Coordinates of C-alpha atoms in Angstrom, one line a residue:
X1 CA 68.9 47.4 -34.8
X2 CA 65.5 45.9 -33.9
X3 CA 64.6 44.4 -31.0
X4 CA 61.2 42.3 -30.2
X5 CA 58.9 42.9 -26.5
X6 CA 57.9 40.5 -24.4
X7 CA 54.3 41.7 -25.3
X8 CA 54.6 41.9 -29.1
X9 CA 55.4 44.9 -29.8
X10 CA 57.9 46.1 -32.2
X11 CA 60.5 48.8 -32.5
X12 CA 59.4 49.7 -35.8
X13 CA 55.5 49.8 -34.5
X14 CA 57.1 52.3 -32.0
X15 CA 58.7 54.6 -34.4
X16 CA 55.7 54.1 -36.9
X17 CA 53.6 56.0 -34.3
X18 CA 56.5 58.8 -33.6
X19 CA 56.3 59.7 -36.8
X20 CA 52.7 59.8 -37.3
X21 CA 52.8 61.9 -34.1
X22 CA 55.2 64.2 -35.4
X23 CA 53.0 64.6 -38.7
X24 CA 50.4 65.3 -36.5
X25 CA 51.9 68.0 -35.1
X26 CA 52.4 66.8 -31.3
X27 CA 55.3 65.7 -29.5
X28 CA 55.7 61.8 -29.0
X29 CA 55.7 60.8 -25.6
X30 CA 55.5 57.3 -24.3
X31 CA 51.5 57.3 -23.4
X32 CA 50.6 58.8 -26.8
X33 CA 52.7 56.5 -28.5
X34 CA 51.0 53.5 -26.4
X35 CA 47.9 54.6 -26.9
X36 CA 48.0 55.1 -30.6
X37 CA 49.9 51.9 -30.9
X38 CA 47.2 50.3 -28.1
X39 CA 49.3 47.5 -26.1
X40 CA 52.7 48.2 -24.9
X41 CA 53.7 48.6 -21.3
X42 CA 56.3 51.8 -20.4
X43 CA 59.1 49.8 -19.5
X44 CA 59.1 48.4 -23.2
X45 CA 58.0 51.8 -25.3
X46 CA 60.4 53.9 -23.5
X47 CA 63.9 52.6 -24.8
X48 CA 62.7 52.1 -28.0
X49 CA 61.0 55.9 -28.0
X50 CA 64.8 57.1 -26.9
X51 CA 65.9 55.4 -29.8
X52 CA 63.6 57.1 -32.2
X53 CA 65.0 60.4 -31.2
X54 CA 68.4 59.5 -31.3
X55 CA 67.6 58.7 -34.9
X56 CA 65.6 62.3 -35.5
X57 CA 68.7 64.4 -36.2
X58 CA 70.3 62.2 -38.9
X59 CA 66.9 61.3 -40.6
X60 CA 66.2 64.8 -40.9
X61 CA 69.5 65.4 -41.7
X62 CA 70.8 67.9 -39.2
X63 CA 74.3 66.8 -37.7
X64 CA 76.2 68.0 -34.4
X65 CA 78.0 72.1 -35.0
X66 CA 75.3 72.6 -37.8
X67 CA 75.0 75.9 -35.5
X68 CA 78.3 77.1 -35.3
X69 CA 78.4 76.3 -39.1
X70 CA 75.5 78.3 -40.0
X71 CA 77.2 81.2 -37.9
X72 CA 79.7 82.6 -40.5
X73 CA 77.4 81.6 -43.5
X74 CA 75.5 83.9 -45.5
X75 CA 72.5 85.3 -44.5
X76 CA 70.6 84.8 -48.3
X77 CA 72.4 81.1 -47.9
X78 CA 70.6 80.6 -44.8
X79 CA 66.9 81.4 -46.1
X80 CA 67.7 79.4 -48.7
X81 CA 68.8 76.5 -46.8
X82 CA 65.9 77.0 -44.4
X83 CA 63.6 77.1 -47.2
X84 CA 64.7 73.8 -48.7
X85 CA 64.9 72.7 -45.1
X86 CA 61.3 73.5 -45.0
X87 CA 60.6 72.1 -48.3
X88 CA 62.3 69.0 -47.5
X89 CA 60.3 68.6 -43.8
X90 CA 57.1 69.1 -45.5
X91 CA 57.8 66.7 -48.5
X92 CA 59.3 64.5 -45.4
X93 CA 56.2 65.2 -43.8
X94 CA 53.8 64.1 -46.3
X95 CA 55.8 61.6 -47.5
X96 CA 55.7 60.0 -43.8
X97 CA 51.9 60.6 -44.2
X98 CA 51.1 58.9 -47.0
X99 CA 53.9 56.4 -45.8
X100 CA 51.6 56.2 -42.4
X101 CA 48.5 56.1 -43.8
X102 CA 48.0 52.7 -44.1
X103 CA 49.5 52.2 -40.7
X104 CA 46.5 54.2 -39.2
X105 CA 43.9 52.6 -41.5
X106 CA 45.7 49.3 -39.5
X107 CA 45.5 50.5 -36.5
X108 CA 42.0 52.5 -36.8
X109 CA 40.9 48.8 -37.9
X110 CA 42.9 47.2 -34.9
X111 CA 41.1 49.8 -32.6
X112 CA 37.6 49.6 -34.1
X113 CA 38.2 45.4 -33.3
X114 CA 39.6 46.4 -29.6
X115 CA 36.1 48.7 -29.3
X116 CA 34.4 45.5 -30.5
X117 CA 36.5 42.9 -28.5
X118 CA 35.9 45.2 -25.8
X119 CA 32.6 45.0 -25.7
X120 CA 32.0 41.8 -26.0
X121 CA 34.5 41.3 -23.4
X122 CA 32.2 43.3 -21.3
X123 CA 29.3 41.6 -22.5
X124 CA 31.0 38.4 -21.5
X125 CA 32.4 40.0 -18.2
X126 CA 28.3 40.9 -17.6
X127 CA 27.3 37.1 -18.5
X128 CA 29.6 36.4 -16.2
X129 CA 28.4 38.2 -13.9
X130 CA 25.3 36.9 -14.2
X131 CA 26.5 33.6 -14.4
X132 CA 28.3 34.0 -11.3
X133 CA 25.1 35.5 -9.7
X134 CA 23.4 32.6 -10.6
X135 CA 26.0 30.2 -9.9
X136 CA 26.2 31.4 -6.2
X137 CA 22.0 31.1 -6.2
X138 CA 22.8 27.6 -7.7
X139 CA 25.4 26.8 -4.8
X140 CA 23.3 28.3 -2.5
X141 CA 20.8 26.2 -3.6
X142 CA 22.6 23.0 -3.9
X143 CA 24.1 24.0 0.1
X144 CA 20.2 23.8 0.8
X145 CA 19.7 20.8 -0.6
X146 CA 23.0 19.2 0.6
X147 CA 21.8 20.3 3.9
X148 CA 18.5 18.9 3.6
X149 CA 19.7 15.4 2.1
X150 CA 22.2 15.3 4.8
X151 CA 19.4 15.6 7.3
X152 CA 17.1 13.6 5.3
X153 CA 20.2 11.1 5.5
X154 CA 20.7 11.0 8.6
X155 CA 17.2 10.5 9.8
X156 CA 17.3 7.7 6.7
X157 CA 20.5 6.3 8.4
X158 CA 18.4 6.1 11.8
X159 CA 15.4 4.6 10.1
X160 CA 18.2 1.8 8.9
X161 CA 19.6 1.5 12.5
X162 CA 16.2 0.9 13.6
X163 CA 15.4 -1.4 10.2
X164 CA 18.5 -3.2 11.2
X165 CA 17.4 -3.7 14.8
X166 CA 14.0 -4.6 13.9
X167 CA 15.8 -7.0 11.0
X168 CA 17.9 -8.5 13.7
X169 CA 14.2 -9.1 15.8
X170 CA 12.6 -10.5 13.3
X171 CA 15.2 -13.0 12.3
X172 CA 15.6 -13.7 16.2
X173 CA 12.0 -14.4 16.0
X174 CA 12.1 -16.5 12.5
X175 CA 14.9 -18.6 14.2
X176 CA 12.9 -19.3 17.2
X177 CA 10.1 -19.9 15.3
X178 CA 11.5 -21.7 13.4
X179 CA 13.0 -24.0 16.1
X180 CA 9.7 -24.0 17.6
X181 CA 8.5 -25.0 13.7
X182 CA 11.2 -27.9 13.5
X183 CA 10.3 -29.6 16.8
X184 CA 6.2 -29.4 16.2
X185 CA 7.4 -30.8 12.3
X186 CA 9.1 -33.4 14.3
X187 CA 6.6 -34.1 16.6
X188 CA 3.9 -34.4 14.2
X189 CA 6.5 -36.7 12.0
X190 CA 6.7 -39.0 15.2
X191 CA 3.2 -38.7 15.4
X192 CA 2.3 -39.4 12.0
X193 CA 4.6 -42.7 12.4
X194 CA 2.4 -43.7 15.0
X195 CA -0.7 -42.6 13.8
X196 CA 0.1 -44.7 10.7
X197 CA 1.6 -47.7 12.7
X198 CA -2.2 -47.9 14.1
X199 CA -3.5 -46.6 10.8
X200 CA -2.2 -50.0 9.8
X201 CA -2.7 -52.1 12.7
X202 CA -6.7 -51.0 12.5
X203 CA -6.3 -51.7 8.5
X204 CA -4.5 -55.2 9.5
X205 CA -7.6 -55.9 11.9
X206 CA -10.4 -54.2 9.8
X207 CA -9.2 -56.3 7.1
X208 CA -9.3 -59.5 9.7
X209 CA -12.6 -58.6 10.7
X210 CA -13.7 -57.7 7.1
X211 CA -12.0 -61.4 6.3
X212 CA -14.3 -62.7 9.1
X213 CA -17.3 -61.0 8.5
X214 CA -17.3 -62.3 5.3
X215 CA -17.0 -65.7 6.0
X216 CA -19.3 -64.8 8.9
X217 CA -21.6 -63.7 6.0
X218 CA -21.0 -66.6 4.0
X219 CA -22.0 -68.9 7.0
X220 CA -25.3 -66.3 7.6
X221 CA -26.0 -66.7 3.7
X222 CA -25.8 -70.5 4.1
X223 CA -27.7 -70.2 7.4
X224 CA -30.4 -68.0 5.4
X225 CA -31.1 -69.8 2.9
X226 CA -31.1 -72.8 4.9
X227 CA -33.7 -71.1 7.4
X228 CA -35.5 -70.3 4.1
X229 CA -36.0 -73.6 3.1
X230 CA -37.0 -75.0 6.4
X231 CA -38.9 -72.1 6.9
X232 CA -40.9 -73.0 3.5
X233 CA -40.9 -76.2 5.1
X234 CA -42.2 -75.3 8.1
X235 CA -44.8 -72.9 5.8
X236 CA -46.3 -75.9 4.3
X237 CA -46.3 -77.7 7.9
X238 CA -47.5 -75.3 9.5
X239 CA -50.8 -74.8 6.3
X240 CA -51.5 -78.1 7.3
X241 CA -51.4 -78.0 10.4
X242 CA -53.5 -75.2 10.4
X243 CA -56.0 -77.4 8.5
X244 CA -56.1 -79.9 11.5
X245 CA -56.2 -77.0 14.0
X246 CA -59.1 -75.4 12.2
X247 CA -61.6 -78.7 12.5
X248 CA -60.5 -79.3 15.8
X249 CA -60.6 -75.7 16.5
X250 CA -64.3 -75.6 15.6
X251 CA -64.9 -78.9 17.9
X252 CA -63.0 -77.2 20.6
X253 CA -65.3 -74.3 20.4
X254 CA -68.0 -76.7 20.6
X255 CA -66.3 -78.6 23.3
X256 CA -65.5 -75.2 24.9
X257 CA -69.3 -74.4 25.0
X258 CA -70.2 -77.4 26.9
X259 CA -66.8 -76.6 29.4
X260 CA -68.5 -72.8 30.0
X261 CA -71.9 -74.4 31.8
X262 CA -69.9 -76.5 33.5
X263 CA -68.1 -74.1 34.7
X264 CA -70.7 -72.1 35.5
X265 CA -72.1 -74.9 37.3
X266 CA -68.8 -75.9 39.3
X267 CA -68.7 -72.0 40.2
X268 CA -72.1 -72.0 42.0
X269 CA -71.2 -75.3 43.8
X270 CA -67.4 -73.8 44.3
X271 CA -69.4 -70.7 46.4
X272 CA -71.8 -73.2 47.7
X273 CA -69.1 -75.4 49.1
X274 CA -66.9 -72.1 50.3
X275 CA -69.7 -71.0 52.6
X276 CA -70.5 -74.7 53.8
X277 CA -67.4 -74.8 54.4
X278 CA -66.5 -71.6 56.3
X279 CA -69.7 -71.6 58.3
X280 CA -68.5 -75.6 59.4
X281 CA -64.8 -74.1 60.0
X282 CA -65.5 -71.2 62.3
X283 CA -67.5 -72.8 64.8
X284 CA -64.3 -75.1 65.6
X285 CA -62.0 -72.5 66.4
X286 CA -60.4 -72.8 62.9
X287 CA -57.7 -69.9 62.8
X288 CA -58.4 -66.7 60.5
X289 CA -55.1 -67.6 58.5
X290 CA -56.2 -71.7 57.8
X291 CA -59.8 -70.0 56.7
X292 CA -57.8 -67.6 54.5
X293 CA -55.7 -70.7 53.1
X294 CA -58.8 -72.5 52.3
X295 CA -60.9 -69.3 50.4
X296 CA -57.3 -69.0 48.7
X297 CA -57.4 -72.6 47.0
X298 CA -61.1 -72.6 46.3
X299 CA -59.6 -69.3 44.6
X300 CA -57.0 -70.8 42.9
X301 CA -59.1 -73.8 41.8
X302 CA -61.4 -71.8 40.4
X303 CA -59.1 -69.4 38.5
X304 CA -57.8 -72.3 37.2
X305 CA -61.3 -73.1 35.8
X306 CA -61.4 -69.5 34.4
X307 CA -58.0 -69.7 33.1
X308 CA -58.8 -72.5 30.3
X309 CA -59.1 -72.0 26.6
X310 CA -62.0 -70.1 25.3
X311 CA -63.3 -69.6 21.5

């Protein structure tokens, strides 16, 4: 009967290395035949090691009272039966050695893969190692920089409380500027209507006065040329009048000659007659102010003389 392991291994595998133990020469226990096997925990080897050498007698084919047999036979009987005894355990023997041989090639093989597995394994467990070293520098790391973006975070979560705040300002002061915006807009739209109401009222009268002017101008350019016309007229007049007044301007010269020594004569009798007729005035009491009346329109009279056109 065969039974299987929870861990692979087999009752044959088991008895496989008993016997190779045995040709060896040494007694089969359960951590030699583990270890030659190489897997296998005790629990599992050991009833299947009992087993093996409940099967030992028969296989070598010794059965219960061989000794109390043995006791009444022969003595050359019993040499001769030890020596094919001993014949038959040595052909046994090598039989189960050449019989095992590829067995311990297989497992030679299978241990030479465990020393390589094994390795590697440790190779892996050192990669690991140093995977896991620098893993934990890597966390260690990253907690750093966690730590510092948390900070760098929070003061960013400040800045955008004070952003906020600010934000929340500024829009107070768009709204209210903008208010302020709406109601200048408006008042310059209410001042632009008016602006433009006497924008066009001045347009309305410019254009009135522009309308009068013209005619204005019209009249004045009538009126010009008009003026012109009597003013050629009065050109012409006046060329022959200045004709007349340059013959009669030459006999007034000549007549203004013969005015002069008159004058010159009435002067001299004008003085004459102003002392005659102070020196006659004074001894009759006449008052300063009549005297000064009289000298005044002998003055005047004579001014007058002066006065008239010369050449």
């Amino acid at each position: 009967m065969q039974s299987k392991s929870t861990r692979g291994v087999q009752q044959e595998e088991v008895w496989a290395a008993a016997d190779a133990l045995i040709a060896a020469g040494e007694r089969p226990t359960i951590e030699r035949v583990r270890f030659k096997i190489g897997r296998g925990s005790p629990n599992t080897v050991s009833p299947m090691l009992e087993s093996w050498f409940a099967t030992l007698g028969p296989r070598l084919g010794v059965v219960a009272g061989g000794a109390q047999a043995q006791e009444g036979t022969p003595k050359e009987l019993r040499q001769a039966l030890d020596k094919v005894w001993a014949v038959a355990v040595t052909a046994a023997r090598d039989e189960a050695d050449r019989a095992l041989e590829p067995e311990r090639d297989r497992l030679a093989q299978h241990g030479l893969q465990l020393d390589i597995a094994r390795q590697e394994l440790l190779q892996r467990e050192a990669a690991l190692t140093e995977r896991g070293i620098a893993l934990e520098h890597a966390l260690e790391l990253a907690k750093s920089q966690l730590r510092d973006q948390t900070a760098q975070l929070g003061k960013a979560e400040r800045d955008l409380e004070q952003a906020r705040s600010s934000l929340a300002n500024l829009v107070q002061e768009r709204d209210a500027g903008r208010r302020e915006f709406d109601e200048q807009l408006r008042t310059l739209a209410e001042e632009r209507m008016r602006t433009e109401q006497r924008t066009a009222a001045n347009e309305r009268r410019l254009l009135e006065e522009v309308d009068r002017a013209r005619q204005e101008a019209k009249q004045s350019t009538r009126a010009l040329e008009d003026a012109i016309q009597k003013h050629s007229a009065d050109k012409h007049a006046l060329e022959r009048m200045s004709t007349g007044l340059s013959t009669r301007l030459h006999d007034g010269q000549v007549e203004l000659a013969t005015l002069r020594e008159r004058l010159q004569g009435a002067e001299e009798r004008s003085r004459g007659l102003e002392s005659a007729l102070a020196a006659a005035l004074e001894p009759r009491g006449t008052t300063k102010g009549q005297s000064v009346k009289s000298s005044a329109s002998s003055r005047h009279v004579a001014g007058a003389v002066k006065r008239s056109p010369r050449p």
